[in-house]
Amino acid sequence: LYWQVLTHAMTPLSVLMIWKGLMVITDCKSPIVVVLSGSMEPAIHRGDLLFLTNFQDDPLRAGEIVAFKVEDRDIPIVHRVIKIHEKKNGNIKFLTKGDNNVADDRGLYKGQKWLERKDVVGRVRGCLPYVGLVAIIVIEYPKLK
């Protein structure tokens, strides 16, 4: 019985260890995210699994796709950086927009006009198309009942 309990506990513990290891390697609290909307189509589709890094030394660039968080939202938003303003002291502010959206994201920023580096959860470094659809189905299935 002891051996069976230990064997069954190893799977979730291994997943947790891999997740924590990815957090350390990528310097990112959420190294893997699932795209929940079609706002970045055709570049990124709903259900794509994205791999993120968040190295502070790398400067942000216009055209880069980032995941960011704003106040009162638990889930990060994944959109493209369209404008960057760098101040003389080295601080930057930037504006984002979904490729499939008509307007920029200022309406999502909850009173802010620009995002700051502290708002970035990570930068998109890789993508597995549609692998995250399973997670979306699990999240949305209970809502359909």
PDB file of C-alpha atoms in Angstrom:
ATOM      1  CA  LEU A   1       0.000   0.000   0.000  1.00  0.00           C
ATOM      2  CA  TYR A   2       2.834   2.367   0.901  1.00  0.00           C
ATOM      3  CA  TRP A   3       4.548   1.708  -2.437  1.00  0.00           C
ATOM      4  CA  GLN A   4       1.319   2.356  -4.408  1.00  0.00           C
ATOM      5  CA  VAL A   5       0.663   5.655  -2.600  1.00  0.00           C
ATOM      6  CA  LEU A   6       4.232   6.746  -3.233  1.00  0.00           C
ATOM      7  CA  THR A   7       3.992   5.784  -6.922  1.00  0.00           C
ATOM      8  CA  HIS A   8       0.736   7.734  -7.396  1.00  0.00           C
ATOM      9  CA  ALA A   9       2.144  10.765  -5.579  1.00  0.00           C
ATOM     10  CA  MET A  10       5.211  10.868  -7.826  1.00  0.00           C
ATOM     11  CA  THR A  11       3.306  11.984 -10.931  1.00  0.00           C
ATOM     12  CA  PRO A  12       1.892  15.261  -9.570  1.00  0.00           C
ATOM     13  CA  LEU A  13       5.098  15.907  -7.634  1.00  0.00           C
ATOM     14  CA  SER A  14       7.168  15.397 -10.799  1.00  0.00           C
ATOM     15  CA  VAL A  15       4.934  17.819 -12.706  1.00  0.00           C
ATOM     16  CA  LEU A  16       5.321  20.367  -9.911  1.00  0.00           C
ATOM     17  CA  MET A  17       9.104  19.956  -9.938  1.00  0.00           C
ATOM     18  CA  ILE A  18       9.228  20.422 -13.719  1.00  0.00           C
ATOM     19  CA  TRP A  19       7.034  23.547 -13.427  1.00  0.00           C
ATOM     20  CA  LYS A  20       9.230  25.042 -10.688  1.00  0.00           C
ATOM     21  CA  GLY A  21      12.344  24.181 -12.691  1.00  0.00           C
ATOM     22  CA  LEU A  22      10.922  25.970 -15.737  1.00  0.00           C
ATOM     23  CA  MET A  23      10.157  28.999 -13.547  1.00  0.00           C
ATOM     24  CA  VAL A  24      13.811  29.180 -12.492  1.00  0.00           C
ATOM     25  CA  ILE A  25      15.233  28.574 -15.981  1.00  0.00           C
ATOM     26  CA  THR A  26      12.941  31.108 -17.720  1.00  0.00           C
ATOM     27  CA  ASP A  27      12.818  33.680 -14.871  1.00  0.00           C
ATOM     28  CA  CYS A  28       9.055  33.657 -15.373  1.00  0.00           C
ATOM     29  CA  LYS A  29       6.196  32.964 -12.926  1.00  0.00           C
ATOM     30  CA  SER A  30       4.100  31.498 -15.749  1.00  0.00           C
ATOM     31  CA  PRO A  31       6.510  29.889 -18.224  1.00  0.00           C
ATOM     32  CA  ILE A  32       3.657  28.192 -20.127  1.00  0.00           C
ATOM     33  CA  VAL A  33       0.290  29.794 -20.969  1.00  0.00           C
ATOM     34  CA  VAL A  34      -2.705  28.829 -23.094  1.00  0.00           C
ATOM     35  CA  VAL A  35      -4.200  31.418 -25.466  1.00  0.00           C
ATOM     36  CA  LEU A  36      -7.870  31.865 -24.569  1.00  0.00           C
ATOM     37  CA  SER A  37      -9.020  34.276 -27.292  1.00  0.00           C
ATOM     38  CA  GLY A  38      -8.555  34.955 -30.991  1.00  0.00           C
ATOM     39  CA  SER A  39      -7.225  38.494 -30.519  1.00  0.00           C
ATOM     40  CA  MET A  40      -3.778  37.601 -31.896  1.00  0.00           C
ATOM     41  CA  GLU A  41      -4.888  35.715 -35.014  1.00  0.00           C
ATOM     42  CA  PRO A  42      -3.431  34.930 -37.508  1.00  0.00           C
ATOM     43  CA  ALA A  43      -0.071  34.891 -35.611  1.00  0.00           C
ATOM     44  CA  ILE A  44      -1.372  33.018 -32.560  1.00  0.00           C
ATOM     45  CA  HIS A  45      -4.640  31.078 -32.379  1.00  0.00           C
ATOM     46  CA  ARG A  46      -7.028  30.240 -29.564  1.00  0.00           C
ATOM     47  CA  GLY A  47      -5.779  27.075 -27.887  1.00  0.00           C
ATOM     48  CA  ASP A  48      -2.107  27.542 -28.728  1.00  0.00           C
ATOM     49  CA  LEU A  49       0.325  26.698 -25.942  1.00  0.00           C
ATOM     50  CA  LEU A  50       2.927  29.458 -25.529  1.00  0.00           C
ATOM     51  CA  PHE A  51       6.351  29.258 -23.898  1.00  0.00           C
ATOM     52  CA  LEU A  52       7.486  32.427 -22.128  1.00  0.00           C
ATOM     53  CA  THR A  53      10.701  33.877 -20.712  1.00  0.00           C
ATOM     54  CA  ASN A  54      11.072  37.028 -18.638  1.00  0.00           C
ATOM     55  CA  PHE A  55      14.747  37.942 -18.499  1.00  0.00           C
ATOM     56  CA  GLN A  56      14.983  41.503 -17.181  1.00  0.00           C
ATOM     57  CA  ASP A  57      18.211  42.291 -19.073  1.00  0.00           C
ATOM     58  CA  ASP A  58      16.627  41.874 -22.521  1.00  0.00           C
ATOM     59  CA  PRO A  59      15.183  45.178 -23.755  1.00  0.00           C
ATOM     60  CA  LEU A  60      11.594  45.168 -25.005  1.00  0.00           C
ATOM     61  CA  ARG A  61      11.177  45.891 -28.701  1.00  0.00           C
ATOM     62  CA  ALA A  62       8.237  46.993 -30.814  1.00  0.00           C
ATOM     63  CA  GLY A  63       6.809  43.999 -32.645  1.00  0.00           C
ATOM     64  CA  GLU A  64       7.530  41.572 -29.820  1.00  0.00           C
ATOM     65  CA  ILE A  65       4.654  39.509 -28.391  1.00  0.00           C
ATOM     66  CA  VAL A  66       4.354  39.737 -24.607  1.00  0.00           C
ATOM     67  CA  ALA A  67       2.077  38.397 -21.894  1.00  0.00           C
ATOM     68  CA  PHE A  68       1.111  41.086 -19.391  1.00  0.00           C
ATOM     69  CA  LYS A  69      -1.150  41.488 -16.389  1.00  0.00           C
ATOM     70  CA  VAL A  70      -3.269  44.460 -15.431  1.00  0.00           C
ATOM     71  CA  GLU A  71      -5.110  45.223 -12.206  1.00  0.00           C
ATOM     72  CA  ASP A  72      -8.257  43.226 -11.470  1.00  0.00           C
ATOM     73  CA  ARG A  73      -7.356  40.496 -14.000  1.00  0.00           C
ATOM     74  CA  ASP A  74      -6.002  37.139 -12.926  1.00  0.00           C
ATOM     75  CA  ILE A  75      -5.270  35.846 -16.422  1.00  0.00           C
ATOM     76  CA  PRO A  76      -2.437  37.412 -18.441  1.00  0.00           C
ATOM     77  CA  ILE A  77      -3.182  38.997 -21.817  1.00  0.00           C
ATOM     78  CA  VAL A  78      -0.966  38.066 -24.784  1.00  0.00           C
ATOM     79  CA  HIS A  79      -0.585  40.905 -27.304  1.00  0.00           C
ATOM     80  CA  ARG A  80       2.039  42.590 -29.482  1.00  0.00           C
ATOM     81  CA  VAL A  81       4.076  45.633 -28.394  1.00  0.00           C
ATOM     82  CA  ILE A  82       3.307  48.403 -30.904  1.00  0.00           C
ATOM     83  CA  LYS A  83       4.972  51.488 -29.334  1.00  0.00           C
ATOM     84  CA  ILE A  84       7.755  52.026 -26.815  1.00  0.00           C
ATOM     85  CA  HIS A  85       8.660  55.248 -25.010  1.00  0.00           C
ATOM     86  CA  GLU A  86      12.002  55.257 -23.234  1.00  0.00           C
ATOM     87  CA  LYS A  87      12.643  57.952 -20.647  1.00  0.00           C
ATOM     88  CA  LYS A  88      16.039  59.538 -20.042  1.00  0.00           C
ATOM     89  CA  ASN A  89      16.388  57.641 -16.755  1.00  0.00           C
ATOM     90  CA  GLY A  90      16.090  54.317 -18.636  1.00  0.00           C
ATOM     91  CA  ASN A  91      12.505  53.488 -17.642  1.00  0.00           C
ATOM     92  CA  ILE A  92      10.268  52.402 -20.472  1.00  0.00           C
ATOM     93  CA  LYS A  93       6.553  52.534 -21.083  1.00  0.00           C
ATOM     94  CA  PHE A  94       4.883  50.670 -23.904  1.00  0.00           C
ATOM     95  CA  LEU A  95       1.575  50.158 -25.663  1.00  0.00           C
ATOM     96  CA  THR A  96       0.169  46.843 -26.886  1.00  0.00           C
ATOM     97  CA  LYS A  97      -2.472  45.694 -29.355  1.00  0.00           C
ATOM     98  CA  GLY A  98      -3.906  42.363 -30.435  1.00  0.00           C
ATOM     99  CA  ASP A  99      -3.180  41.673 -34.119  1.00  0.00           C
ATOM    100  CA  ASN A 100      -6.851  40.887 -34.698  1.00  0.00           C
ATOM    101  CA  ASN A 101      -8.137  43.938 -32.771  1.00  0.00           C
ATOM    102  CA  VAL A 102      -9.077  47.295 -34.286  1.00  0.00           C
ATOM    103  CA  ALA A 103      -7.785  49.505 -31.450  1.00  0.00           C
ATOM    104  CA  ASP A 104      -4.850  49.426 -29.055  1.00  0.00           C
ATOM    105  CA  ASP A 105      -5.165  48.036 -25.525  1.00  0.00           C
ATOM    106  CA  ARG A 106      -5.496  51.271 -23.530  1.00  0.00           C
ATOM    107  CA  GLY A 107      -9.069  50.290 -22.665  1.00  0.00           C
ATOM    108  CA  LEU A 108      -7.729  47.160 -20.926  1.00  0.00           C
ATOM    109  CA  TYR A 109      -5.155  48.988 -18.800  1.00  0.00           C
ATOM    110  CA  LYS A 110      -7.608  50.098 -16.049  1.00  0.00           C
ATOM    111  CA  GLY A 111      -6.808  53.818 -16.110  1.00  0.00           C
ATOM    112  CA  GLN A 112      -3.175  53.504 -17.160  1.00  0.00           C
ATOM    113  CA  LYS A 113      -2.207  55.005 -20.500  1.00  0.00           C
ATOM    114  CA  TRP A 114       0.918  52.833 -20.884  1.00  0.00           C
ATOM    115  CA  LEU A 115       2.254  49.577 -19.496  1.00  0.00           C
ATOM    116  CA  GLU A 116       5.540  49.374 -17.617  1.00  0.00           C
ATOM    117  CA  ARG A 117       8.180  46.632 -17.450  1.00  0.00           C
ATOM    118  CA  LYS A 118       6.724  45.429 -14.108  1.00  0.00           C
ATOM    119  CA  ASP A 119       3.459  44.545 -15.896  1.00  0.00           C
ATOM    120  CA  VAL A 120       5.158  42.006 -18.185  1.00  0.00           C
ATOM    121  CA  VAL A 121       4.640  38.366 -17.216  1.00  0.00           C
ATOM    122  CA  GLY A 122       6.814  37.090 -20.062  1.00  0.00           C
ATOM    123  CA  ARG A 123       7.734  37.226 -23.726  1.00  0.00           C
ATOM    124  CA  VAL A 124       6.619  34.611 -26.187  1.00  0.00           C
ATOM    125  CA  ARG A 125       9.554  32.426 -27.235  1.00  0.00           C
ATOM    126  CA  GLY A 126       7.756  29.424 -28.693  1.00  0.00           C
ATOM    127  CA  CYS A 127       4.369  27.963 -29.555  1.00  0.00           C
ATOM    128  CA  LEU A 128       2.707  24.560 -29.822  1.00  0.00           C
ATOM    129  CA  PRO A 129      -0.377  25.061 -32.001  1.00  0.00           C
ATOM    130  CA  TYR A 130      -3.729  23.989 -30.554  1.00  0.00           C
ATOM    131  CA  VAL A 131      -2.229  21.839 -27.759  1.00  0.00           C
ATOM    132  CA  GLY A 132      -3.986  24.020 -25.171  1.00  0.00           C
ATOM    133  CA  LEU A 133      -7.466  23.309 -26.549  1.00  0.00           C
ATOM    134  CA  VAL A 134      -7.776  20.508 -24.002  1.00  0.00           C
ATOM    135  CA  ALA A 135      -7.363  23.051 -21.176  1.00  0.00           C
ATOM    136  CA  ILE A 136      -9.969  25.356 -22.748  1.00  0.00           C
ATOM    137  CA  ILE A 137     -12.460  22.478 -23.025  1.00  0.00           C
ATOM    138  CA  VAL A 138     -11.885  21.565 -19.371  1.00  0.00           C
ATOM    139  CA  ILE A 139     -12.394  25.201 -18.314  1.00  0.00           C
ATOM    140  CA  GLU A 140     -15.484  25.831 -20.476  1.00  0.00           C
ATOM    141  CA  TYR A 141     -17.243  22.453 -20.241  1.00  0.00           C
ATOM    142  CA  PRO A 142     -18.740  23.066 -16.764  1.00  0.00           C
ATOM    143  CA  LYS A 143     -20.134  26.430 -18.004  1.00  0.00           C
ATOM    144  CA  LEU A 144     -22.081  24.701 -20.787  1.00  0.00           C
ATOM    145  CA  LYS A 145     -24.218  22.645 -18.382  1.00  0.00           C
TER     146      LYS A 145
END
